[in-house]
Coordinates of C-alpha atoms in Angstrom, one line a residue:
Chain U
X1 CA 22.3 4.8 26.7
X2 CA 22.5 0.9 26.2
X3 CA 24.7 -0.5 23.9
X4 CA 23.4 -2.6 21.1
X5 CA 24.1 -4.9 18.1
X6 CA 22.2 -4.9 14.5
X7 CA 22.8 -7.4 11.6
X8 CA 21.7 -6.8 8.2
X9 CA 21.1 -10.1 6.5
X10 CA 21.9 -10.0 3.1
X11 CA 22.5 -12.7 0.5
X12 CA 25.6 -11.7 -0.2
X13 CA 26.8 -10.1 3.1
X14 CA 25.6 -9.9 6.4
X15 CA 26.9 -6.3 7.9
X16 CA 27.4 -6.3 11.6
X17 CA 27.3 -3.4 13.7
X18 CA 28.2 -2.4 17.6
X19 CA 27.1 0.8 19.4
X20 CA 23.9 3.7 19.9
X21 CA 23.9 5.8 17.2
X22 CA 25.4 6.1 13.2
X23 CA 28.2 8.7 14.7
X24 CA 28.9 6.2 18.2
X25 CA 29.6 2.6 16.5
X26 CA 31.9 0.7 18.3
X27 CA 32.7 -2.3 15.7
X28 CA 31.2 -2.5 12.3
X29 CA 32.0 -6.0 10.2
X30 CA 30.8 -7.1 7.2
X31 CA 31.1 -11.2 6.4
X32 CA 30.5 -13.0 3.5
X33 CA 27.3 -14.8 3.2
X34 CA 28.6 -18.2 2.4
X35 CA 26.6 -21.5 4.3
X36 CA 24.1 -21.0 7.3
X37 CA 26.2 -22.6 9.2
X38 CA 28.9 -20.9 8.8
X39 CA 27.8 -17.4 8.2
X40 CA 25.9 -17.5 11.9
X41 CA 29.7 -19.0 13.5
X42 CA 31.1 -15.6 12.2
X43 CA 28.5 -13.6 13.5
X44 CA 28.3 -15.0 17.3
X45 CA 32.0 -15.0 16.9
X46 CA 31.8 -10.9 16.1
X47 CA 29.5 -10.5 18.8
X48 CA 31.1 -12.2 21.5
X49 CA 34.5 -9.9 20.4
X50 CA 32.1 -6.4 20.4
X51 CA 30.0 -7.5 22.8
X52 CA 27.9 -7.2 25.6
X53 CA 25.2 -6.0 23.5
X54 CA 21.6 -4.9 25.3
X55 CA 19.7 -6.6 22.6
X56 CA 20.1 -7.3 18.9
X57 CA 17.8 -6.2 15.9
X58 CA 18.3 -7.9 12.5
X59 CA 16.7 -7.0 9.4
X60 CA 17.2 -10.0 6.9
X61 CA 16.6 -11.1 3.2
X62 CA 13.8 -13.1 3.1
X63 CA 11.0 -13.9 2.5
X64 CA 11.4 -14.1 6.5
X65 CA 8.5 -14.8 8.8
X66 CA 8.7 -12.1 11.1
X67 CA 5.4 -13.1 12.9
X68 CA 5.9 -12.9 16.8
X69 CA 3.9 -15.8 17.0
X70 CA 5.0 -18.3 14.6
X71 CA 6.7 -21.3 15.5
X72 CA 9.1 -20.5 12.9
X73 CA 9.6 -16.5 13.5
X74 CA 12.6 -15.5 13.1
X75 CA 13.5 -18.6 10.2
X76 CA 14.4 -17.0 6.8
X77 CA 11.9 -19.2 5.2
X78 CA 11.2 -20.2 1.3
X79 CA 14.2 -18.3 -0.2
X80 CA 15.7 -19.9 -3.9
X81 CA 19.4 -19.1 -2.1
X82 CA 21.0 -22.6 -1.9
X83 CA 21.0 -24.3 1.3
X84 CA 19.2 -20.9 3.3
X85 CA 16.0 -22.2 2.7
X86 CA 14.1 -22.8 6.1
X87 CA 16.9 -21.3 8.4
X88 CA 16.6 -20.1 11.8
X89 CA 18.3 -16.8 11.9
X90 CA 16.9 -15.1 15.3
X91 CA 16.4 -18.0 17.8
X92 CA 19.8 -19.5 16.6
X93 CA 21.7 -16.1 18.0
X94 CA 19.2 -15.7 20.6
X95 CA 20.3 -19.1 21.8
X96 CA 24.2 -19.0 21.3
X97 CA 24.5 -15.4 22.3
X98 CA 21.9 -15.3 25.4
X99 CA 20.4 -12.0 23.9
X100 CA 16.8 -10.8 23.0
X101 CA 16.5 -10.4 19.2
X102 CA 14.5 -8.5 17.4
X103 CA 13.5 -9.5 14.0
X104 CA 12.1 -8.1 10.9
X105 CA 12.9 -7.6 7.3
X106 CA 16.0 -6.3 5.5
X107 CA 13.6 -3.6 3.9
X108 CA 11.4 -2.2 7.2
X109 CA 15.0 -2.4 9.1
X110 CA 15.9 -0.1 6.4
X111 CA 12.8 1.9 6.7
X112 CA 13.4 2.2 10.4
X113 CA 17.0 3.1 10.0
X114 CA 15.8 6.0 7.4
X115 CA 13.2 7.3 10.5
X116 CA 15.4 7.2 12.9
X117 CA 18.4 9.1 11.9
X118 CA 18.1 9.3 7.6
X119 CA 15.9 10.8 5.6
X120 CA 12.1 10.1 7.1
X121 CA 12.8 11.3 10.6
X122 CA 9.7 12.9 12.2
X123 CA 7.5 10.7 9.0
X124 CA 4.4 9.0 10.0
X125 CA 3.7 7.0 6.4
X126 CA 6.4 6.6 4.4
X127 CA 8.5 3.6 2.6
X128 CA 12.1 2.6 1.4
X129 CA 12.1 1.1 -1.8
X130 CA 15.4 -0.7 -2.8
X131 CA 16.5 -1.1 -6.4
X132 CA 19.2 -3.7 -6.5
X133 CA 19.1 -7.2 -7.7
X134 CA 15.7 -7.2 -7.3
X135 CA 12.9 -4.8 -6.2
X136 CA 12.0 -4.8 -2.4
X137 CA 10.0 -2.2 -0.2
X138 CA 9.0 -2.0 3.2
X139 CA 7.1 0.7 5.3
X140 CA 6.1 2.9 7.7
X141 CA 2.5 3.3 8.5
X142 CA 1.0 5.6 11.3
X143 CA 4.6 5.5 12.8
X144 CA 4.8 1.7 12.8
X145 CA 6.4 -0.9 10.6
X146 CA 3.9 -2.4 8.2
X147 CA 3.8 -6.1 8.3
X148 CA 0.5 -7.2 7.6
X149 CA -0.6 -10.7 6.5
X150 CA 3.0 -11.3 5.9
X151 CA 5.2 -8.3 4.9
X152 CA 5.2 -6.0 1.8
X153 CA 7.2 -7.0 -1.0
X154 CA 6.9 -4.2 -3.7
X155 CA 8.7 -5.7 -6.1
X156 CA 5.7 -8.2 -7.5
X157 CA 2.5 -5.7 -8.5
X158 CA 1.9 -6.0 -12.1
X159 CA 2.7 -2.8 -14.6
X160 CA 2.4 -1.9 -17.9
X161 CA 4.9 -3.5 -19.9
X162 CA 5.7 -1.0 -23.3
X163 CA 6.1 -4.3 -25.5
X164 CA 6.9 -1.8 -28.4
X165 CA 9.8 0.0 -27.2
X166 CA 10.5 -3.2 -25.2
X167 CA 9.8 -6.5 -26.3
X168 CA 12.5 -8.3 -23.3
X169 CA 10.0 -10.7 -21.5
X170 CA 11.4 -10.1 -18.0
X171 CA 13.5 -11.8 -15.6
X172 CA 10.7 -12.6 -12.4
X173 CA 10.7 -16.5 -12.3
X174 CA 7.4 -16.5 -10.6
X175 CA 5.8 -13.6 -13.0
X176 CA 7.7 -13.0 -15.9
X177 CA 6.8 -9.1 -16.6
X178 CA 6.0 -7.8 -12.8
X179 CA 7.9 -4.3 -11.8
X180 CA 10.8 -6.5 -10.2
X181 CA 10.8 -8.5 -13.5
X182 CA 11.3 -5.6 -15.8
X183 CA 13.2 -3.0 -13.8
X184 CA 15.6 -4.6 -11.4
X185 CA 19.2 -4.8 -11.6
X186 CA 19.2 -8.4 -13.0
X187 CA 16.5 -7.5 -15.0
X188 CA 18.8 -4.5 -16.8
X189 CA 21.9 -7.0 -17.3
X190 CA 19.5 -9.6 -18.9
X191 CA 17.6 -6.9 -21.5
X192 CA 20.9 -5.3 -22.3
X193 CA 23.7 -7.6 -21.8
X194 CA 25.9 -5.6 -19.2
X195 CA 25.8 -4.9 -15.2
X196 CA 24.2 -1.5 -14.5
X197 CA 27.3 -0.3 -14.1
X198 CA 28.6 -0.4 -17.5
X199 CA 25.2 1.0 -19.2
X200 CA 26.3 4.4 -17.9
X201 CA 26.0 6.3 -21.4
X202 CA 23.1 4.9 -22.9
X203 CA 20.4 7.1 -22.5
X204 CA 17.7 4.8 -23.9
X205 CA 18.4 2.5 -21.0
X206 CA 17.6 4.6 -18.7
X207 CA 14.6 6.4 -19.9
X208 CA 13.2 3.1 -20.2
X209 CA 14.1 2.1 -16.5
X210 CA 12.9 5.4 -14.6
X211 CA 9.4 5.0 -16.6
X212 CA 9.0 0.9 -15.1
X213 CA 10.2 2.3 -11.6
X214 CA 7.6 5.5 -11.8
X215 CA 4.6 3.0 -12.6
X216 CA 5.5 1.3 -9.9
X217 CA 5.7 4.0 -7.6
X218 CA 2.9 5.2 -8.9
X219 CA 0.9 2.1 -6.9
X220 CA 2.6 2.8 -4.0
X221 CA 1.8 6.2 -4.2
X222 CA -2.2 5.7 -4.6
X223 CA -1.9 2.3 -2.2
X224 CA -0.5 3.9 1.0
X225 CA -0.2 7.4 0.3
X226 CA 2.9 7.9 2.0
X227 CA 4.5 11.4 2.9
X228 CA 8.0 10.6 1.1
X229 CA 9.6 7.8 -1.1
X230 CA 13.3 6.9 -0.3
X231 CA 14.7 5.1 -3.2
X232 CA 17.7 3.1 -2.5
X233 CA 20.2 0.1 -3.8
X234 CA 22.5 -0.2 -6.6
X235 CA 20.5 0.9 -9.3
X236 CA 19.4 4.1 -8.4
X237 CA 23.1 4.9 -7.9
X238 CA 23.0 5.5 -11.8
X239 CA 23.7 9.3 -11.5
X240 CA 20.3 11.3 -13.4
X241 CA 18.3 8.5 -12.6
X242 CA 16.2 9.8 -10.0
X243 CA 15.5 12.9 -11.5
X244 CA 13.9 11.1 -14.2
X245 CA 11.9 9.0 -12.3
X246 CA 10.8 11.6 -10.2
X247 CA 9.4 13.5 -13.8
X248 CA 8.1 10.2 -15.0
X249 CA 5.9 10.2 -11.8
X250 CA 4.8 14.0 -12.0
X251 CA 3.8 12.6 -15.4
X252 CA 2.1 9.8 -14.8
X253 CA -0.1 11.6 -11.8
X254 CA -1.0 14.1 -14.6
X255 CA -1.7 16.4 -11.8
X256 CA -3.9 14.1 -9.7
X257 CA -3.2 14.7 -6.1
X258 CA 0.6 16.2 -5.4
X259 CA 3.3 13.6 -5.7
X260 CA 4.9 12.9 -2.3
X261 CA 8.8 13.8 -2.3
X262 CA 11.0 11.0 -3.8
X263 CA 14.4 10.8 -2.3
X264 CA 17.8 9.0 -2.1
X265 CA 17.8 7.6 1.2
X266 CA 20.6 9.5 3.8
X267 CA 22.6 6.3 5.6
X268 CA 23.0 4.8 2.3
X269 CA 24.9 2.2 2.1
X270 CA 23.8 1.8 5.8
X271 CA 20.4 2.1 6.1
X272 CA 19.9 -1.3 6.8
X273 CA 22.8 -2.4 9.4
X274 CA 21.4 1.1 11.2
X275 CA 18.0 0.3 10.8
X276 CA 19.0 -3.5 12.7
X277 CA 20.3 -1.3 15.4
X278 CA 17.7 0.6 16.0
X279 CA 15.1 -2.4 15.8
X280 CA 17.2 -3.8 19.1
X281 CA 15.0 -1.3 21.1
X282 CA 11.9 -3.5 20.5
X283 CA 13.8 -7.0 21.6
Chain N
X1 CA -23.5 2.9 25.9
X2 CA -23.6 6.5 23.8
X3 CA -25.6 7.5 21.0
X4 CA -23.8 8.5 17.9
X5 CA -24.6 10.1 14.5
X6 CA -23.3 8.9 11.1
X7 CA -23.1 10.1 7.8
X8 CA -21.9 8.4 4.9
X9 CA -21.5 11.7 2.7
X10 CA -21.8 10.5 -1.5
X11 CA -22.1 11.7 -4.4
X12 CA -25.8 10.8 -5.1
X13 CA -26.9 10.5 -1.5
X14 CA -26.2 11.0 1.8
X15 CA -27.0 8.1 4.2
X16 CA -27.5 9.1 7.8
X17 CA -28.2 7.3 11.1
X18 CA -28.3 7.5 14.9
X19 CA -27.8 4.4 16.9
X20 CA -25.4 2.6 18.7
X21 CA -24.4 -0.3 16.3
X22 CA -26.2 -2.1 13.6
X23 CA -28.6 -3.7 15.6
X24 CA -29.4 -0.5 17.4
X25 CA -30.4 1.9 15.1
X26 CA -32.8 4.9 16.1
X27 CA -33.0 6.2 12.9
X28 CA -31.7 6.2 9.3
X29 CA -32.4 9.2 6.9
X30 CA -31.2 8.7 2.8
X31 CA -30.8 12.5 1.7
X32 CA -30.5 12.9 -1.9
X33 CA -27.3 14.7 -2.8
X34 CA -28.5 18.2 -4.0
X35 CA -26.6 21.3 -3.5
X36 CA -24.4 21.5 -0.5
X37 CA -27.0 24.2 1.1
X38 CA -29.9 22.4 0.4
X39 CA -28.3 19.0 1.5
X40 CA -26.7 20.0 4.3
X41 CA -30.2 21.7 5.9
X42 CA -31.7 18.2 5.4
X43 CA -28.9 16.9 7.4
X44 CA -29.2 19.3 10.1
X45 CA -32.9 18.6 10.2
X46 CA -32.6 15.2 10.6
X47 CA -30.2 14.8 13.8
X48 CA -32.6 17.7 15.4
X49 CA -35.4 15.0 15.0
X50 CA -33.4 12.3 15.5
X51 CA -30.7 13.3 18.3
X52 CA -29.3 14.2 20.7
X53 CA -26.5 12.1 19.7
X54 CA -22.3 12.5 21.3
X55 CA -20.9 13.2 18.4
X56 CA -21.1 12.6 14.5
X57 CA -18.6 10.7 12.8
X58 CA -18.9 11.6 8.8
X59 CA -16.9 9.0 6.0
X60 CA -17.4 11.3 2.8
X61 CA -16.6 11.4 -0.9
X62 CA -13.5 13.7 -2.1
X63 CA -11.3 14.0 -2.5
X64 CA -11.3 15.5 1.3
X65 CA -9.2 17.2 3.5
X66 CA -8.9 14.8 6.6
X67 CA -5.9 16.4 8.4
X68 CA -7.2 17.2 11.9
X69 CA -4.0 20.4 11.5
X70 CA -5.3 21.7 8.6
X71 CA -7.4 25.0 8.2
X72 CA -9.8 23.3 5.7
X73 CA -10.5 19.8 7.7
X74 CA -13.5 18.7 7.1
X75 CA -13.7 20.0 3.8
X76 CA -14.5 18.0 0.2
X77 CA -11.7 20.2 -1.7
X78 CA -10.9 20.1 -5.6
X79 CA -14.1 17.7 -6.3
X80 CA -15.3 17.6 -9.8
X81 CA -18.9 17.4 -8.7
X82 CA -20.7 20.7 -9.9
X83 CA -21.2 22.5 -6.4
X84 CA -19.6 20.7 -4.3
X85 CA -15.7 22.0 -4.6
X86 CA -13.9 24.0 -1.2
X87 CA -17.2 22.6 0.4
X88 CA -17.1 22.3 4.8
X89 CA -19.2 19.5 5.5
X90 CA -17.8 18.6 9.4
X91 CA -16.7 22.2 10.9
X92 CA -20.4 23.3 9.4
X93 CA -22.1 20.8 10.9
X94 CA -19.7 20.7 14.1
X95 CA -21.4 24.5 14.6
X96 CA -24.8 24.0 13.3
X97 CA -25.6 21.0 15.6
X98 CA -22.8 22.1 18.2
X99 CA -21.9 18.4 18.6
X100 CA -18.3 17.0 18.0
X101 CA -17.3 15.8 14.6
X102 CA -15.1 13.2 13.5
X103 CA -14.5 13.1 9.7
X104 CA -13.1 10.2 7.2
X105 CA -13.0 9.5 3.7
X106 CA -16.1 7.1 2.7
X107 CA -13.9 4.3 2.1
X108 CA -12.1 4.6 5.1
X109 CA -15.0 4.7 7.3
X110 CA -16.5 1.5 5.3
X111 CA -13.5 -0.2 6.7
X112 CA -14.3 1.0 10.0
X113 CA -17.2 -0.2 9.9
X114 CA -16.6 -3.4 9.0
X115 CA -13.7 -3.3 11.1
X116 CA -16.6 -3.3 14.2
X117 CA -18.8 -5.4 13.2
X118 CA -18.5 -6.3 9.7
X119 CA -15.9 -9.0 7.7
X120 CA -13.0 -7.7 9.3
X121 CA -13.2 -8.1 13.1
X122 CA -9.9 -8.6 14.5
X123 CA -7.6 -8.2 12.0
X124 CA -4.9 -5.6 12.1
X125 CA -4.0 -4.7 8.2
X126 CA -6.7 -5.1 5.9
X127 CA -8.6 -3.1 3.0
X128 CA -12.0 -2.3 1.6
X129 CA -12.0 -1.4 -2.0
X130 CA -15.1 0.1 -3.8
X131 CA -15.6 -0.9 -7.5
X132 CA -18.7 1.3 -8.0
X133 CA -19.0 4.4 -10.2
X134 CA -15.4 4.5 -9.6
X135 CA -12.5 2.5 -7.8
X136 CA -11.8 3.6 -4.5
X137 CA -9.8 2.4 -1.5
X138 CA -9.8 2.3 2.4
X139 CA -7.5 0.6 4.6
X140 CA -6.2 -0.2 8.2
X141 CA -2.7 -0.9 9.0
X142 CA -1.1 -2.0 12.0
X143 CA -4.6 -1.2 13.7
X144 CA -5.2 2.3 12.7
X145 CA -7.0 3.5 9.2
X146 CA -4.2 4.7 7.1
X147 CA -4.1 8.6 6.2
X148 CA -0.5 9.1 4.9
X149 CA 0.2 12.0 2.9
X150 CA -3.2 12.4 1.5
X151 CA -5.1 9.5 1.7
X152 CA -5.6 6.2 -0.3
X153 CA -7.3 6.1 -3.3
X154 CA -6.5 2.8 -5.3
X155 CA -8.3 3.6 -8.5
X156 CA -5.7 5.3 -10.1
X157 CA -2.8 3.2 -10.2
X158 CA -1.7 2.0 -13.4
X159 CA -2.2 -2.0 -14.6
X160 CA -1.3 -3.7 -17.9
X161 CA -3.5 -2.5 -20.5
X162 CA -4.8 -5.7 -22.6
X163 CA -4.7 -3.7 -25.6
X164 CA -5.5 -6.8 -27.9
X165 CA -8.4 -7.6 -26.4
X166 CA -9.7 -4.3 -25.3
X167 CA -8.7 -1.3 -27.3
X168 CA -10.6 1.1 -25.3
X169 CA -9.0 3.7 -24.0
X170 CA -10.3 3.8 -20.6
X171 CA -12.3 6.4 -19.1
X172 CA -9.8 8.8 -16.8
X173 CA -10.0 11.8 -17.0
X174 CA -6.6 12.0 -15.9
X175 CA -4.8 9.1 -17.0
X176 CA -7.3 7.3 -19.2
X177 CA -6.3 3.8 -18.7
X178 CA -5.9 3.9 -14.8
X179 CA -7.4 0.8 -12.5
X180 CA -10.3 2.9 -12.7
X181 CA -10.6 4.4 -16.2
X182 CA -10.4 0.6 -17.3
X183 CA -12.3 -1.6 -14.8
X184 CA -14.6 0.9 -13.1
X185 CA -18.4 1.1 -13.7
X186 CA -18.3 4.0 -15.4
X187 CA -15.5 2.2 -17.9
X188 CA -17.7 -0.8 -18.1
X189 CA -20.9 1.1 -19.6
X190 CA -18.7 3.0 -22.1
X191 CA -17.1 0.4 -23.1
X192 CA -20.1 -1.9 -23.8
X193 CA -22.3 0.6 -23.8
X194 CA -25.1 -0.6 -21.1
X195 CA -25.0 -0.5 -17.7
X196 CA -23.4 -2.9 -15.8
X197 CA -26.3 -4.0 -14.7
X198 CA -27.2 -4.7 -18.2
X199 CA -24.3 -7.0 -19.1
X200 CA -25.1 -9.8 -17.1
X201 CA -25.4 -12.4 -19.8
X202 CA -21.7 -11.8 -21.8
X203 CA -19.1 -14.0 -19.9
X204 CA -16.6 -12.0 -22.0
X205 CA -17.6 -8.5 -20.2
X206 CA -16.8 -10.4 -16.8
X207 CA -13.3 -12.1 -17.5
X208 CA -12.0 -8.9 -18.6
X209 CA -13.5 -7.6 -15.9
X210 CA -12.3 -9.8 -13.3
X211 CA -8.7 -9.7 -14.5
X212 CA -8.5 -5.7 -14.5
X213 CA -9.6 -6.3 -10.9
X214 CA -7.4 -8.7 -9.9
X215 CA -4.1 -6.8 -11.3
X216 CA -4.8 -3.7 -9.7
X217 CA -5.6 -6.1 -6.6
X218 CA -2.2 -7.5 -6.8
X219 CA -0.6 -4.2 -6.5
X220 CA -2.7 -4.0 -3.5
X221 CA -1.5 -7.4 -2.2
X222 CA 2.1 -6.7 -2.5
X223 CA 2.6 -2.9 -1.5
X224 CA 0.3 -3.2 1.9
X225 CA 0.1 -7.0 2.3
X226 CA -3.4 -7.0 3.8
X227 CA -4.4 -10.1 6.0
X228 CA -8.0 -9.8 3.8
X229 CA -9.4 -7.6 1.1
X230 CA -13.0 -6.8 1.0
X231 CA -14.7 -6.0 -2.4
X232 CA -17.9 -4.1 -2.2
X233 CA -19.4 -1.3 -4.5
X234 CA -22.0 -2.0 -7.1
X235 CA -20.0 -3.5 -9.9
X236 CA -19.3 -6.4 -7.5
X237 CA -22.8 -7.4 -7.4
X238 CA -22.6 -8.8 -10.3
X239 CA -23.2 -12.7 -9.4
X240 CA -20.0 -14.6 -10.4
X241 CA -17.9 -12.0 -10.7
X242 CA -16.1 -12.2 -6.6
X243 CA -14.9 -15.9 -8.0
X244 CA -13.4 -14.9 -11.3
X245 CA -11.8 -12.3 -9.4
X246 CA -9.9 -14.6 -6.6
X247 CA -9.0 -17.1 -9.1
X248 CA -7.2 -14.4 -11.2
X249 CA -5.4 -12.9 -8.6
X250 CA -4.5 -16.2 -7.2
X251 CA -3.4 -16.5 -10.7
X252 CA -1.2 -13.6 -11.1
X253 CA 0.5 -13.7 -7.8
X254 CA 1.5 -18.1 -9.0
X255 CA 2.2 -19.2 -5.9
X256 CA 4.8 -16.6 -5.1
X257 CA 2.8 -16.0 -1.6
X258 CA -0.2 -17.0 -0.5
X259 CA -3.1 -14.5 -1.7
X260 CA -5.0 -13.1 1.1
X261 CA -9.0 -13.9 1.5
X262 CA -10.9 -12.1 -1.1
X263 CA -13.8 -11.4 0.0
X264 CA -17.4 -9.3 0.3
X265 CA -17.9 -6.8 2.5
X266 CA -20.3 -8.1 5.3
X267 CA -22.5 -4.7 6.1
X268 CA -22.8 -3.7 2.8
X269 CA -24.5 -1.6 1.6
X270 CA -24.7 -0.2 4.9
X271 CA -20.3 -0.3 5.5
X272 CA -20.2 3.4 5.1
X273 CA -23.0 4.5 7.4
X274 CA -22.6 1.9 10.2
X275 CA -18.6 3.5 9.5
X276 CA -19.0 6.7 10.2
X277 CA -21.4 5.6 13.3
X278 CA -18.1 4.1 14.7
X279 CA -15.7 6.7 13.8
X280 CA -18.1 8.7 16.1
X281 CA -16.4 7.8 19.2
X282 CA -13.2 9.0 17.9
X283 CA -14.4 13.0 17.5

C-alpha cells in the first residue's frame, strides 16, 4: 500500500498528514497559516522530514480553481485573505517536492474523507456542509466529486430572512442576508456580540440558528437530493444544535418527500487532512 | 443505427415517438392523459403501429420511483393526480410490448435530451428547470443525470418571500410560499387572477416574476454549480421574461462568481420526448 501525503489548506492552519489510512499515519503537523511564502517553506520542509510520499492530495480554502486545465489550476485564486490572493498552491509543491498533486477544495477533500472512511462510506450522492466562519459545502454526486462550472459553494443561495424575530442585516460582504450571511459563525458573533462559544445558554440563539441552517438545507435537499447530509465545523459543535436543525427540516418538508439523514460528520476534526489523503490516489 | 421509442409521460398528455434522433423521426403520437388504463392502451397501440423499436426510454411526471433496485421501479408513486397514484407505467409497458424499458423523471430526460442534441452538448454539469404548471428540475453532474436519494425536484426549496410587495401566500400545498407556490404558473394565475398567458402587458407581474426565479436560481447556482442552466416550461415563453431573469440573478449573486449562461432550452417543446428517445439506449 503506497504511502502518501494530504494537506488541508486552511486560512488559519494548514494540517499535514503522512501515511494510508486514519489508524496508519505516520506524521501529522499542523502550521500556522501566516504568508504564502512562508506557509509553503514549512510544508516542503514537513514533507521532505515524513517523506517519500507516492503523491499528494490537498483540499484548500479557496475559491481555488481546481480545473485540470487551467493555466492557473491549482492557484488559490480571488480570496479577501491578505497577501493569498492569486497563489499557486499545487504546482509550487509539485515543483519543490518532485511529487504529483492532486488538488481540489477544502470542502469535496472533506467530502471525500467522509466516503472513504467517515460517515458516507458506500454513498453515491451525498455532501459535507461546514458551519464555521463561514458556510461551505461540497459533494458527492454519482460517486464523483462535484465540481461543475467552478465548484459548489453552499454558503451564498438566498433564504428567508425572519426580519421580525431578526432584524440583524447579515455579515456576507458580497450579499448581505444570504444563508452564509445570517448563519455562520461570524455571522452569530456580529448579531449577538459573543463567539459561538460563549452563547451556550441562550436558547433564542439557537432556535434562530438551526431554522437559517434548515432553509438552507432545505435547497440542498430539493437541488441534489443527496442520500445523507454531514454537517460539520465549529458551529455545529454547539451541543442540541443538530437535533434542532434536523426538526426544523422535517418541518420545513412538511412531509414532502422523506428527509435524507443529517449527520455530524465521523473524522471530525479530520475530515479534511483525511480527505487530502485520500485525494493523493487521483494525482 | 437502432430505432427507439420515447415517451415523455405528463400530466395532460403523453408525447410519444419512434425515431433515431430529431431529424429522424418515424413517428410522433400526443395521447391525452386519461386514466392510466385507458392511456396506457393508446400507448401500447401506438408502438404496435409504429415499432418495432430496441427499447423505450420513458422521462415521466411524479413523483416516480426511478431506483432500478426497487420493487416499484417504474412506478408514478404518491401523485396527487386523481388515478394516477402506485401507477406502473415502465414494468407494464416492459411486458405489454416485451421490449426493454428505461425510465426517468420528465425533467431528467429533458436534460438528456438536450444533453444530445439540444443547448447542452458537451458539457458535464448542467441543469434543465421547468417553470410550467409547476417548478421542476433535472440535472447532469459530472456526466451522469443525477438521482441521489430521491431525485431533484427544485420547486420546493424555500426563497425570500417579498412580503411588501406580494402578500400572497403562495400556492403549495405543502409549504405555501415554496419556489414553486410563489413563482410557478399555477401561483402566477392565482395571484393575478388570469393566465399567464394573459398577463403579458403588466411589467410589474414579470419583475416579480423574474426575481422569484432568479433567487431560487441562485440556490441552484451555488449548491450544484452548473456550467449552464436551461429554462424551459410555459411560463418562460413569456417574451422578455429569460432577460429579466439573467439580469436578476447576475444581480443577486454581485459579482461574487461569475453566473453561469442562462439560457432556453434548444428542443423545446420537444426536450422531453427527444429525452426519453435517448435514454432508450440506456434500457
Amino acid at each position: 500500500m503506497s504511502v502518501y501525503g494530504g494537506i488541508e489548506a486552511g486560512g488559519s492552519k494548514f494540517e499535514c498528514a503522512v501515511g494510508t489510512a486514519p489508524d496508519d499515519l505516520h506524521a501529522l503537523e499542523t502550521i500556522p497559516t501566516t504568508t504564502p511564502g512562508e506557509t509553503i517553506d514549512r510544508v516542503v520542509a514537513f514533507f521532505e522530514r515524513a517523506g517519500p510520499v507516492a503523491a499528494i492530495g490537498i483540499g484548500s480554502f479557496g475559491p481555488v480553481d481546481a480545473d485540470g486545465d487551467s493555466p492557473t489550476w491549482g492557484y488559490i485564486t480571488s480570496t479577501p485573505k491578505p497577501g493569498w490572493a492569486n497563489t499557486s498552491i499545487a504546482p509550487e509543491l509539485q515543483r519543490r517536492l518532485s511529487v504529483a498533486v492532486a488538488f481540489d477544495t477544502d470542502v469535496n477533500a472533506a467530502a471525500l474523507g467522509e466516503h472513504r472512511w467517515g460517515a458516507a462510506r458506500g454513498l453515491d450522492t451525498f455532501c459535507y456542509v461546514t458551519v464555521g466562519t463561514g458556510i461551505g459545502g461540497g459533494a458527492m454526486a454519482g460517486g464523483k466529486l462535484l465540481h461543475g462550472f467552478i465548484h459548489p459553494e453552499f454558503g451564498h443561495m438566498r433564504i428567508p430572512h425572519d426580519l421580525e424575530q431578526d432584524p440583524f442585516p447579515g455579515v456576507c460582504p458580497f450579499h448581505g442576508d444570504c444563508w452564509e450571511g445570517l448563519a455562520s459563525g461570524r455571522a452569530l458573533e456580529r448579531r449577538w456580540g459573543r463567539s459561538p462559544a460563549e452563547l451556550d445558554g441562550d436558547p433564542r440563539v439557537w432556535s434562530l440558528e438551526a431554522q437559517y441552517l434548515a432553509l438552507g438545507l432545505v435547497s440542498v435537499v430539493y437541488v441534489l437530493s443527496p442520500e445523507r447530509i454531514l454537517v460539520g465545523g465549529g458551529v455545529m459543535r454547539h451541543p442540541g444544535l443538530l437535533p434542532l436543525v434536523q426538526r426544523d427540516v422535517a418541518r420545513l418538508m412538511n412531509g414532502y418527500q422523506h428527509a435524507p439523514t443529517i449527520m455530524l460528520p465521523a473524522l471530525s476534526p479530520r475530515s479534511g487532512v483525511l480527505g487530502a489523503l485520500a485525494l493523493a490516489e487521483s494525482a
